[in-house]
Amino acid sequence: MREYKLVVLGSGGVGKSALTVQFVQGIFVEKYDPTIEDSYRKNVCEFISLQCELIRLLIVCLQEQFTAMRDLYMKNGQGFALVYSITAQSTFNDLQDLREQILRVKDTEDVPMILVGNKCDLEDERVVGKEQGQNFARQWSNCAFLESSAKSKINVNEIFYDLVRQINRKTPVEKKRAKKKSNCILL
Amino acid sequence: IPLHNTSRSQQLCVRLEPRGLLYVKLTLLEQFVTPFPRLSDLPPPKVFGMELRHLVEKEASALKVPLIIQKCVSEIERRGLKVVGLYRLCGSAAVKKELRDAFERDSAAVTLNDELYPDVNVITGILKDYLRELPSPLITRTLYEVVLETMMVRPACRNTSDAQRSQNTVSLLQCLPEAERATLSFLLDHLSLVASYSESNRMTCQNLAVCFGPVLLTPTQESFAHSEEIASAVDFKRHIEALHYLLQLWPGESVVSAIIRSPVHLPTKETSLQVVVSRRGRGRLESPPCNRYAGDWSVCGRDFLSNDEADYDEVAGSESDDDMEEPKKRDVWTSPDGLYVDEFALDFDAPFTCRLSLKDFDTLISDLERELAKQINICL
């Protein structure tokens, strides 16, 4: 079975774990629990190559303080979801640094990545406009962009599937060859 | 004494005559060449990245706590205690940079108020950044190990608010250098105050420990630069557990912390102070607590293992029991590997060991002596 290493990154409290747990377990975590470092595993069907193929996603949630570990995960991760909260401007602004750091660690411009504006159910508290997110993504050499809500299950699976597709595009699956590995990491 | 040449860390135990054990731990540390600019090429740090001791000396504040910490903490306590996610959420990086520069220029001149820094998360962020960038972590390796040992001996239970235990916890910090001790107590006071508002801010001891563990117990960059990085990652969870333990048992703004902060200026607290002094004055625990924790010495052989507190008594005390131990231990030392565990260590109560019969003999003699003394008294 192929494995994908995905990393979810972003400031504290933007909902990285919430998105991941919603994706992996289908529940919304109400508990207020900052993540130290959690990894999740989920086997899913991959629809990309017409017939359904089982793949495994490794998703790592890291808390923001974990600067040293962050580099480690950046080095090993294959796809990155950069998450901000549409209700907090600073969580959005800080992603630029994070992206640059990933590109530096990876030493390439071409890294499977998606920009995610989470908590889009909280429309009343919105401070980061959707166009802002879209513009940002455009500047990031047309990075994928989604607004999501872990609570209302909006665009949750799409984040992870999109990353898998990007990874596949970048490193095409060698059919019926040795298994490939991938991971999903949440930071 | 054979050394195990393959491991990075060696532990020795040397028996001293006439009495006493000397535990020695040698750790081999490799120096790594870091890809970062050489320290000498950078401007010398003024606040961030400066040795705590030096900063405290330079600022000469009464509390022996860096001004940046004092200012951030008092502002956070003034308006942030009920903010949800305090210390979890982060403020804008740009504003943090601005505030950081201000502290670097002149910490004494910095004013933190609602107009200048409306987002309290900027202030918590700068405080965490400062602590994270300390050249050596505030919770030193020694304290960390002491806490781990204590956790094993006395696990924290939620319902104890026992003053004695709090005091014991406070006394763990005595193994820290002065500046670190003052600063860490100050910080733990603050964090327990924050945790006491967890109904509003949702930051319980556990949550705070998660946010501060990696900040207060940062591994060095070097240890991440090589193959031990995974092992260090596992360490993080233990770091958090250790901090959680400290926070759970920390007494908050209380008598005990007042003692640590400024024993001289608090005459009203003198009774409690005396408690501490008299406990230490009994002669058993003269060395700082960190020296009293021997750690795991099982590699030295079973015969050097003793029950957690018993060995302090043996070293410090002068009871005759100690002498009784000697012949037994020497036997064990020279006996072939593997045998002594079954024959001696687990068998204190077996009736026929050499040690017990000697002890019985001793008891018999002292009983006889007592009896004889009585007789004499009666005769007189």
Coordinates of C-alpha atoms in Angstrom, one line a residue:
Chain A
M1 CA 0.0 0.0 0.0
R2 CA 1.3 3.4 -0.9
E3 CA 1.8 5.9 1.9
Y4 CA 1.5 9.7 1.7
K5 CA 3.1 11.9 4.3
L6 CA 1.0 15.0 4.7
V7 CA 1.8 17.8 7.1
V8 CA -0.7 20.4 8.3
L9 CA 0.8 23.6 9.5
G10 CA -0.5 26.9 10.9
S11 CA -0.7 29.0 14.1
G12 CA -2.1 27.7 17.3
G13 CA -5.8 27.3 17.5
V14 CA -6.7 27.6 13.8
G15 CA -8.1 24.1 13.7
K16 CA -5.4 21.9 12.3
S17 CA -6.3 19.0 14.5
A18 CA -9.9 19.6 14.2
L19 CA -9.7 19.3 10.4
T20 CA -7.6 16.2 10.6
V21 CA -9.8 14.4 13.2
Q22 CA -12.8 15.3 11.1
F23 CA -11.2 13.8 8.1
V24 CA -9.8 10.7 9.8
Q25 CA -12.6 10.0 12.3
G26 CA -15.5 12.0 11.0
I27 CA -16.1 13.8 14.3
F28 CA -15.7 17.4 15.4
V29 CA -13.5 17.7 18.5
E30 CA -15.2 20.0 21.0
K31 CA -12.4 19.6 23.5
Y32 CA -10.0 22.5 23.9
D33 CA -6.8 20.6 23.7
P34 CA -3.7 22.1 22.1
T35 CA -1.8 19.5 20.2
I36 CA 1.6 18.5 21.1
E37 CA 2.3 16.3 18.2
D38 CA -0.2 13.8 17.0
S39 CA -0.1 11.6 14.0
Y40 CA -3.1 10.0 12.4
R41 CA -3.3 7.3 9.9
K42 CA -6.1 6.7 7.5
N43 CA -6.6 4.2 4.7
V44 CA -8.6 5.7 1.8
C45 CA -9.5 4.8 -1.7
E46 CA -7.7 6.8 -4.3
F47 CA -10.0 7.8 -7.1
I48 CA -7.5 9.4 -9.2
S49 CA -6.6 6.4 -11.3
L50 CA -10.1 5.4 -12.2
Q51 CA -10.1 2.2 -10.3
C52 CA -10.2 2.5 -6.6
E53 CA -6.8 1.8 -5.0
L54 CA -6.2 1.7 -1.3
I55 CA -3.7 4.2 0.0
R56 CA -2.6 5.2 3.4
L57 CA -2.3 8.8 4.7
L58 CA -0.1 9.7 7.5
I59 CA -1.1 13.0 9.0
V60 CA 0.9 14.7 11.6
C61 CA -0.5 17.5 13.8
L62 CA 2.2 19.6 15.5
Q63 CA 1.8 22.4 17.8
E64 CA 3.2 25.7 16.7
Q65 CA 5.8 25.9 19.5
F66 CA 7.5 22.9 18.1
T67 CA 9.9 24.8 16.0
A68 CA 12.6 22.1 16.0
M69 CA 10.2 19.3 15.2
R70 CA 8.7 21.5 12.5
D71 CA 11.8 21.4 10.4
L72 CA 12.0 17.7 10.7
Y73 CA 8.4 17.3 9.5
M74 CA 9.0 19.7 6.7
K75 CA 11.9 17.7 5.5
N76 CA 10.0 14.5 5.6
G77 CA 6.6 15.6 4.5
Q78 CA 5.4 15.3 1.0
G79 CA 2.4 17.5 1.0
F80 CA 1.5 20.5 3.1
A81 CA -1.7 22.1 4.2
L82 CA -1.2 25.6 5.4
V83 CA -4.1 26.5 7.6
Y84 CA -5.3 29.8 8.9
S85 CA -8.4 30.9 10.6
I86 CA -10.7 33.3 8.7
T87 CA -11.4 34.8 12.1
A88 CA -7.8 35.9 12.9
Q89 CA -5.8 38.1 10.6
S90 CA -2.5 37.2 12.2
T91 CA -2.9 33.5 11.6
F92 CA -3.2 34.4 7.9
N93 CA -0.3 36.8 7.7
D94 CA 2.1 34.4 9.4
L95 CA 1.7 31.8 6.7
Q96 CA 4.0 33.6 4.3
D97 CA 6.9 32.8 6.6
L98 CA 5.8 29.3 6.9
R99 CA 5.7 28.8 3.2
E100 CA 9.1 30.3 2.7
Q101 CA 10.5 28.0 5.3
I102 CA 9.0 24.9 3.6
L103 CA 10.5 26.0 0.3
R104 CA 13.8 26.5 1.9
V105 CA 13.8 23.2 3.7
K106 CA 12.7 21.4 0.5
D107 CA 15.0 23.5 -1.6
T108 CA 12.5 23.7 -4.5
E109 CA 9.5 25.9 -5.5
D110 CA 7.5 22.9 -6.5
V111 CA 6.1 21.5 -3.3
P112 CA 2.6 20.0 -3.1
M113 CA 0.7 22.5 -1.0
I114 CA -2.7 23.9 -0.2
L115 CA -3.8 27.1 1.5
V116 CA -6.7 26.5 3.8
G117 CA -8.9 29.1 5.4
N118 CA -10.6 27.3 8.2
K119 CA -13.6 28.1 10.4
C120 CA -15.6 29.3 7.4
D121 CA -18.8 28.5 9.3
L122 CA -18.0 31.5 11.5
E123 CA -19.1 34.0 8.9
D124 CA -20.0 36.6 11.5
E125 CA -16.5 36.7 12.9
R126 CA -14.7 36.7 9.5
V127 CA -11.8 39.1 9.2
V128 CA -9.9 37.5 6.4
G129 CA -11.9 37.8 3.1
K130 CA -12.1 35.0 0.6
E131 CA -10.4 37.1 -2.1
Q132 CA -7.5 37.7 0.3
G133 CA -7.0 34.0 0.5
Q134 CA -7.3 33.6 -3.3
N135 CA -4.9 36.4 -3.9
F136 CA -2.4 34.9 -1.5
A137 CA -2.6 31.6 -3.2
R138 CA -2.1 33.2 -6.6
Q139 CA 1.1 34.8 -5.4
W140 CA 2.2 31.4 -4.2
S141 CA 2.7 30.2 -7.8
N142 CA -1.0 29.3 -8.1
C143 CA -1.2 27.2 -5.0
A144 CA -4.5 25.4 -4.4
F145 CA -6.9 27.2 -2.0
L146 CA -9.9 26.2 -0.1
E147 CA -12.1 27.6 2.7
S148 CA -13.1 24.9 5.1
S149 CA -15.0 24.2 8.3
A150 CA -14.1 21.2 10.4
K151 CA -17.2 21.9 12.4
S152 CA -19.6 21.9 9.5
K153 CA -17.7 19.4 7.5
I154 CA -17.1 21.8 4.6
N155 CA -14.2 21.0 2.3
V156 CA -12.5 18.8 4.8
N157 CA -11.8 15.7 2.7
E158 CA -11.1 17.9 -0.3
I159 CA -8.0 19.3 1.4
F160 CA -6.4 15.9 1.8
Y161 CA -7.4 14.5 -1.5
D162 CA -6.1 17.6 -3.3
L163 CA -2.8 17.1 -1.7
V164 CA -2.7 13.4 -2.7
R165 CA -3.5 14.4 -6.3
Q166 CA -0.7 17.0 -6.3
I167 CA 1.8 14.5 -5.0
N168 CA 0.7 12.0 -7.6
R169 CA 1.1 14.6 -10.3
K170 CA 4.6 15.4 -9.1
T171 CA 5.8 11.9 -8.6
P172 CA 3.6 9.7 -10.9
V173 CA 2.8 6.3 -9.5
E174 CA 4.8 3.6 -11.1
K175 CA 2.1 1.2 -11.8
K176 CA 2.5 -2.3 -10.4
R177 CA 6.0 -1.4 -9.2
A178 CA 7.5 -1.1 -5.8
K179 CA 5.3 0.5 -3.3
K180 CA 5.7 4.2 -2.8
K181 CA 5.4 6.1 0.4
S182 CA 3.6 9.3 1.2
N183 CA 2.7 11.1 4.3
C184 CA 0.3 13.8 5.4
I185 CA 1.5 16.1 8.1
L186 CA -0.5 18.7 10.1
L187 CA 1.3 21.4 11.9
Chain B
I1 CA 35.1 -1.5 37.4
P2 CA 34.2 -2.4 33.8
L3 CA 33.0 0.3 31.5
H4 CA 30.7 -0.4 28.7
N5 CA 32.5 1.2 25.8
T6 CA 29.7 1.1 23.4
S7 CA 27.3 3.4 25.2
R8 CA 27.5 7.2 25.1
S9 CA 27.0 7.5 28.8
Q10 CA 28.8 5.7 31.5
Q11 CA 27.7 5.2 35.0
L12 CA 30.1 4.3 37.8
C13 CA 29.5 3.6 41.4
V14 CA 32.5 3.8 43.7
R15 CA 32.4 2.5 47.2
L16 CA 34.2 4.8 49.6
E17 CA 35.8 3.6 52.8
P18 CA 34.8 3.6 55.5
R19 CA 31.4 4.3 54.2
G20 CA 29.5 5.9 51.3
L21 CA 28.8 5.5 47.7
L22 CA 29.9 7.9 45.0
Y23 CA 27.8 7.9 41.9
V24 CA 29.5 9.1 38.7
K25 CA 27.8 9.6 35.4
L26 CA 29.9 10.4 32.4
T27 CA 28.3 11.4 29.1
L28 CA 30.1 11.7 25.9
L29 CA 28.9 14.8 24.0
E30 CA 29.9 15.3 20.4
Q31 CA 30.5 18.8 19.2
F32 CA 28.8 19.5 15.9
V33 CA 29.7 22.1 13.5
T34 CA 26.5 24.2 13.0
P35 CA 25.6 25.6 9.6
F36 CA 24.4 28.8 11.4
P37 CA 26.6 31.9 11.4
R38 CA 29.2 31.8 14.0
L39 CA 28.2 33.5 17.2
S40 CA 31.1 35.9 17.0
D41 CA 29.8 37.2 13.7
L42 CA 26.5 38.2 15.1
P43 CA 25.9 41.2 17.2
P44 CA 26.0 40.3 20.9
P45 CA 22.5 39.6 22.2
K46 CA 21.0 42.3 24.4
V47 CA 17.9 40.6 25.7
F48 CA 16.9 37.7 23.4
G49 CA 19.4 35.0 23.5
M50 CA 21.4 36.5 26.3
E51 CA 22.4 34.3 29.3
L52 CA 19.7 34.8 31.9
R53 CA 22.2 35.4 34.7
H54 CA 23.9 38.2 32.7
L55 CA 20.6 39.8 31.8
V56 CA 19.5 39.8 35.4
E57 CA 22.8 41.2 36.5
K58 CA 22.7 43.9 33.9
E59 CA 19.2 45.0 34.7
A60 CA 19.7 44.8 38.5
S61 CA 16.0 44.5 39.3
A62 CA 15.0 43.6 42.8
L63 CA 13.2 40.4 41.7
K64 CA 16.1 38.9 39.9
V65 CA 13.7 38.2 37.0
P66 CA 14.3 39.8 33.6
L67 CA 12.3 42.9 33.0
I68 CA 10.8 41.5 29.8
I69 CA 9.2 38.7 31.9
Q70 CA 8.1 41.0 34.6
K71 CA 6.5 43.4 32.2
C72 CA 4.8 40.8 30.1
V73 CA 3.5 38.8 33.0
S74 CA 2.0 41.8 34.8
E75 CA 0.3 43.0 31.6
I76 CA -1.0 39.6 30.9
E77 CA -2.3 39.3 34.5
R78 CA -3.9 42.7 34.2
R79 CA -6.0 42.0 31.1
G80 CA -5.4 38.6 29.7
L81 CA -6.3 36.0 32.3
K82 CA -9.8 35.4 30.9
V83 CA -8.8 35.4 27.2
V84 CA -9.6 32.0 25.6
G85 CA -6.5 30.2 24.5
L86 CA -4.1 32.5 26.3
Y87 CA -0.6 31.2 25.5
R88 CA -2.0 28.9 22.9
L89 CA -2.9 31.5 20.2
C90 CA -0.2 33.5 18.7
G91 CA -0.2 37.2 17.8
S92 CA 0.9 38.8 14.6
A93 CA 4.5 38.1 13.8
A94 CA 5.0 41.6 12.5
V95 CA 3.8 43.2 15.7
K96 CA 5.8 40.7 17.7
K97 CA 8.9 41.8 15.8
E98 CA 8.2 45.4 16.6
L99 CA 7.8 44.6 20.3
R100 CA 10.9 42.5 20.3
D101 CA 12.9 45.3 18.8
A102 CA 11.6 47.6 21.5
F103 CA 12.8 45.2 24.2
E104 CA 16.1 44.8 22.6
R105 CA 16.6 48.6 22.5
D106 CA 15.7 49.2 26.1
S107 CA 13.6 46.9 28.2
A108 CA 13.1 49.4 30.9
A109 CA 11.5 51.9 28.5
V110 CA 8.9 49.5 27.1
T111 CA 5.3 50.2 27.9
L112 CA 2.7 47.5 27.2
N113 CA -0.8 48.8 27.1
D114 CA -4.0 48.3 25.3
E115 CA -3.5 51.1 22.8
L116 CA 0.0 50.1 21.8
Y117 CA -0.5 46.3 21.9
P118 CA -4.2 45.6 21.8
D119 CA -3.7 41.9 21.1
V120 CA -2.6 40.2 24.3
N121 CA -1.4 37.2 22.2
V122 CA 1.4 39.4 21.0
I123 CA 2.6 39.7 24.6
T124 CA 2.3 36.0 25.4
G125 CA 4.0 35.3 22.1
I126 CA 7.0 37.5 22.9
L127 CA 7.3 36.0 26.3
K128 CA 7.4 32.5 24.8
D129 CA 9.9 33.6 22.2
Y130 CA 12.1 35.1 24.8
L131 CA 12.1 31.9 26.9
R132 CA 12.6 29.7 23.8
E133 CA 15.6 31.6 22.8
L134 CA 17.4 31.4 26.1
P135 CA 20.8 30.0 25.4
S136 CA 20.1 27.3 28.0
P137 CA 16.6 26.2 28.8
L138 CA 15.0 27.5 32.0
I139 CA 14.2 24.0 33.2
T140 CA 17.7 22.7 33.2
R141 CA 18.6 19.1 32.5
T142 CA 19.2 18.6 36.2
L143 CA 15.9 19.9 37.3
Y144 CA 14.2 17.9 34.5
E145 CA 15.7 14.7 35.8
V146 CA 14.9 15.5 39.4
V147 CA 11.3 16.1 38.4
L148 CA 11.1 12.8 36.5
E149 CA 12.5 11.0 39.5
T150 CA 10.0 12.6 41.8
M151 CA 7.2 11.8 39.4
M152 CA 8.0 8.2 39.7
V153 CA 8.2 8.2 43.4
R154 CA 5.3 10.4 44.1
P155 CA 2.9 10.6 41.2
A156 CA 0.7 13.7 41.3
C157 CA -2.9 13.1 42.1
R158 CA -5.5 15.7 41.3
N159 CA -7.2 15.9 44.6
T160 CA -4.3 16.6 46.9
S161 CA -3.8 20.1 47.8
D162 CA -1.5 19.1 50.5
A163 CA 0.8 22.0 51.6
Q164 CA 3.7 19.7 52.3
R165 CA 3.7 18.3 48.8
S166 CA 3.5 21.8 47.3
Q167 CA 6.4 22.7 49.5
N168 CA 8.4 19.7 48.4
T169 CA 7.7 20.7 44.8
V170 CA 9.0 24.1 45.4
S171 CA 12.1 22.7 47.0
L172 CA 12.9 20.8 43.8
L173 CA 13.8 24.1 42.3
Q174 CA 16.7 24.5 44.8
C175 CA 18.9 22.7 42.3
L176 CA 18.6 25.6 40.0
P177 CA 21.1 28.5 39.9
E178 CA 19.7 31.6 41.5
A179 CA 18.5 33.5 38.4
E180 CA 16.9 30.5 37.0
R181 CA 15.2 29.7 40.3
A182 CA 13.8 33.1 40.7
T183 CA 12.6 33.3 37.1
L184 CA 11.1 29.9 37.0
S185 CA 9.2 30.4 40.3
F186 CA 8.0 33.7 39.1
L187 CA 6.8 32.0 35.9
L188 CA 5.2 29.1 37.7
D189 CA 3.3 31.4 40.0
H190 CA 2.0 33.2 36.9
L191 CA 1.1 30.0 35.1
S192 CA -0.8 28.6 38.1
L193 CA -2.7 31.9 38.3
V194 CA -3.5 31.5 34.6
A195 CA -4.6 27.9 35.1
S196 CA -6.9 29.0 38.0
Y197 CA -8.9 30.9 35.4
S198 CA -9.2 27.9 33.2
E199 CA -13.0 28.0 33.3
S200 CA -12.7 31.2 31.3
N201 CA -9.5 30.9 29.3
R202 CA -9.7 27.1 28.9
M203 CA -6.0 26.8 29.6
T204 CA -5.7 24.1 32.2
C205 CA -2.4 23.0 33.6
Q206 CA -2.2 20.3 31.0
N207 CA -2.9 22.8 28.2
L208 CA -0.3 25.2 29.5
A209 CA 2.2 22.5 29.9
V210 CA 1.7 21.6 26.2
C211 CA 2.3 25.2 25.2
F212 CA 5.2 25.7 27.5
G213 CA 7.0 22.3 27.5
P214 CA 8.8 22.9 24.3
V215 CA 9.5 26.5 25.3
L216 CA 11.0 25.8 28.7
L217 CA 12.8 22.6 27.8
T218 CA 14.1 23.3 24.4
P219 CA 16.7 20.8 23.2
T220 CA 19.7 22.4 21.7
Q221 CA 19.9 22.9 18.0
E222 CA 22.8 20.5 17.9
S223 CA 20.9 17.6 19.3
F224 CA 18.5 18.0 16.4
A225 CA 21.2 18.1 13.8
H226 CA 21.9 14.4 14.0
S227 CA 20.4 11.0 14.2
E228 CA 19.0 11.4 17.7
E229 CA 16.3 13.7 16.5
I230 CA 13.7 11.1 16.7
A231 CA 14.6 10.2 20.3
S232 CA 14.5 13.9 21.1
A233 CA 11.0 14.1 19.7
V234 CA 9.9 11.4 22.1
D235 CA 11.5 13.5 24.8
F236 CA 9.1 16.3 24.2
K237 CA 6.2 14.4 25.6
R238 CA 8.2 13.7 28.7
H239 CA 9.1 17.4 28.9
I240 CA 5.4 18.2 28.9
E241 CA 4.6 15.6 31.5
A242 CA 7.4 17.0 33.7
L243 CA 6.1 20.6 33.4
H244 CA 2.6 19.4 34.0
Y245 CA 3.6 17.7 37.2
L246 CA 5.3 20.9 38.4
L247 CA 2.3 23.0 37.5
Q248 CA -0.2 20.6 39.2
L249 CA 1.7 20.7 42.5
W250 CA 2.8 24.3 42.3
P251 CA 1.3 26.2 45.3
G252 CA 0.3 29.3 43.3
E253 CA 0.7 32.7 45.0
S254 CA 1.4 31.4 48.4
V255 CA 3.6 31.4 51.4
V256 CA 6.0 29.0 49.9
S257 CA 6.7 30.8 46.7
A258 CA 7.1 34.0 48.7
I259 CA 9.8 32.3 50.6
I260 CA 11.7 31.5 47.5
R261 CA 11.3 34.9 46.0
S262 CA 12.4 37.0 48.9
P263 CA 12.8 35.3 52.2
V264 CA 14.3 38.3 54.0
H265 CA 11.6 40.9 53.3
L266 CA 8.7 38.9 54.6
P267 CA 8.8 38.9 58.4
T268 CA 5.2 37.8 58.7
K269 CA 5.9 34.6 56.9
E270 CA 8.6 33.6 59.3
T271 CA 6.9 30.6 60.7
S272 CA 6.7 28.9 57.4
L273 CA 10.3 29.9 56.7
Q274 CA 11.3 28.1 59.9
V275 CA 9.6 25.0 58.8
V276 CA 11.7 24.9 55.7
V277 CA 14.9 25.6 57.6
S278 CA 14.2 23.1 60.4
R279 CA 13.4 20.4 57.9
R280 CA 16.7 21.0 56.2
G281 CA 18.5 21.5 59.5
R282 CA 18.0 18.0 60.6
G283 CA 21.2 17.0 58.9
R284 CA 19.9 14.5 56.5
L285 CA 19.3 16.7 53.5
E286 CA 22.1 19.2 53.5
S287 CA 22.9 18.9 49.8
P288 CA 20.6 20.4 47.3
P289 CA 17.8 18.0 46.3
C290 CA 19.3 17.5 42.8
N291 CA 22.3 15.9 44.4
R292 CA 20.2 13.6 46.4
Y293 CA 18.7 11.9 43.4
A294 CA 20.9 9.1 42.3
G295 CA 18.9 8.3 39.2
D296 CA 18.9 4.9 37.6
W297 CA 22.0 3.1 38.6
S298 CA 21.0 -0.4 37.7
V299 CA 23.8 -0.6 35.2
C300 CA 26.2 -0.6 38.1
G301 CA 24.8 -3.8 39.4
R302 CA 22.0 -4.7 41.6
D303 CA 23.9 -4.4 44.8
F304 CA 24.0 -0.6 44.5
L305 CA 20.3 -0.2 44.1
S306 CA 18.4 0.8 47.1
N307 CA 14.9 2.0 47.8
D308 CA 14.3 5.6 46.8
E309 CA 14.9 7.3 50.1
A310 CA 16.7 4.7 52.0
D311 CA 20.1 5.5 50.5
Y312 CA 20.1 9.1 51.6
D313 CA 19.5 7.9 55.1
E314 CA 22.3 5.4 54.8
V315 CA 24.7 8.0 53.5
A316 CA 23.8 10.8 55.8
G317 CA 22.8 8.9 58.9
S318 CA 25.0 7.2 61.4
E319 CA 22.9 4.3 62.5
S320 CA 24.5 1.0 63.2
D321 CA 22.3 -0.6 60.5
D322 CA 24.8 0.8 58.0
D323 CA 27.6 -1.3 59.4
M324 CA 25.5 -4.3 59.2
E325 CA 25.0 -3.7 55.5
E326 CA 28.7 -3.7 54.7
P327 CA 29.6 -7.4 54.9
K328 CA 26.5 -8.3 52.8
K329 CA 27.3 -5.8 50.1
R330 CA 30.9 -6.9 49.8
D331 CA 29.9 -10.5 49.4
V332 CA 27.6 -9.5 46.6
W333 CA 30.3 -7.4 44.9
T334 CA 32.6 -10.3 44.6
S335 CA 30.0 -12.9 43.8
P336 CA 29.6 -14.1 40.2
D337 CA 27.1 -12.2 38.1
G338 CA 23.5 -13.2 38.2
L339 CA 23.6 -15.1 41.4
Y340 CA 23.3 -12.4 43.9
V341 CA 19.9 -11.1 42.8
D342 CA 18.1 -14.2 43.9
E343 CA 20.2 -15.0 46.8
F344 CA 20.5 -11.7 48.5
A345 CA 18.6 -8.8 47.2
L346 CA 15.1 -10.2 47.4
D347 CA 15.7 -12.2 50.5
F348 CA 15.9 -9.8 53.4
D349 CA 13.4 -11.7 55.4
A350 CA 14.7 -15.1 54.9
P351 CA 15.8 -16.6 58.2
F352 CA 19.1 -18.0 57.3
T353 CA 21.1 -15.3 55.6
C354 CA 24.4 -14.3 57.1
R355 CA 23.2 -10.8 57.5
L356 CA 20.1 -11.6 59.5
S357 CA 21.8 -13.9 61.9
L358 CA 24.5 -11.3 62.5
K359 CA 21.8 -8.8 63.2
D360 CA 20.0 -11.2 65.5
F361 CA 23.2 -11.7 67.3
D362 CA 23.7 -8.0 67.7
T363 CA 20.1 -7.6 69.0
L364 CA 20.7 -10.4 71.4
I365 CA 23.8 -8.7 72.8
S366 CA 22.1 -5.4 73.1
D367 CA 19.1 -7.0 74.8
L368 CA 21.5 -8.8 77.1
E369 CA 23.2 -5.5 77.9
R370 CA 19.9 -3.9 78.6
E371 CA 18.9 -6.7 80.9
L372 CA 22.3 -6.5 82.6
A373 CA 21.8 -2.8 83.1
K374 CA 18.4 -3.3 84.7
Q375 CA 19.8 -5.8 87.0
I376 CA 22.4 -3.4 88.2
N377 CA 19.8 -0.7 88.7
I378 CA 17.8 -3.1 90.7
C379 CA 20.7 -4.2 92.8
L380 CA 21.6 -0.6 93.6

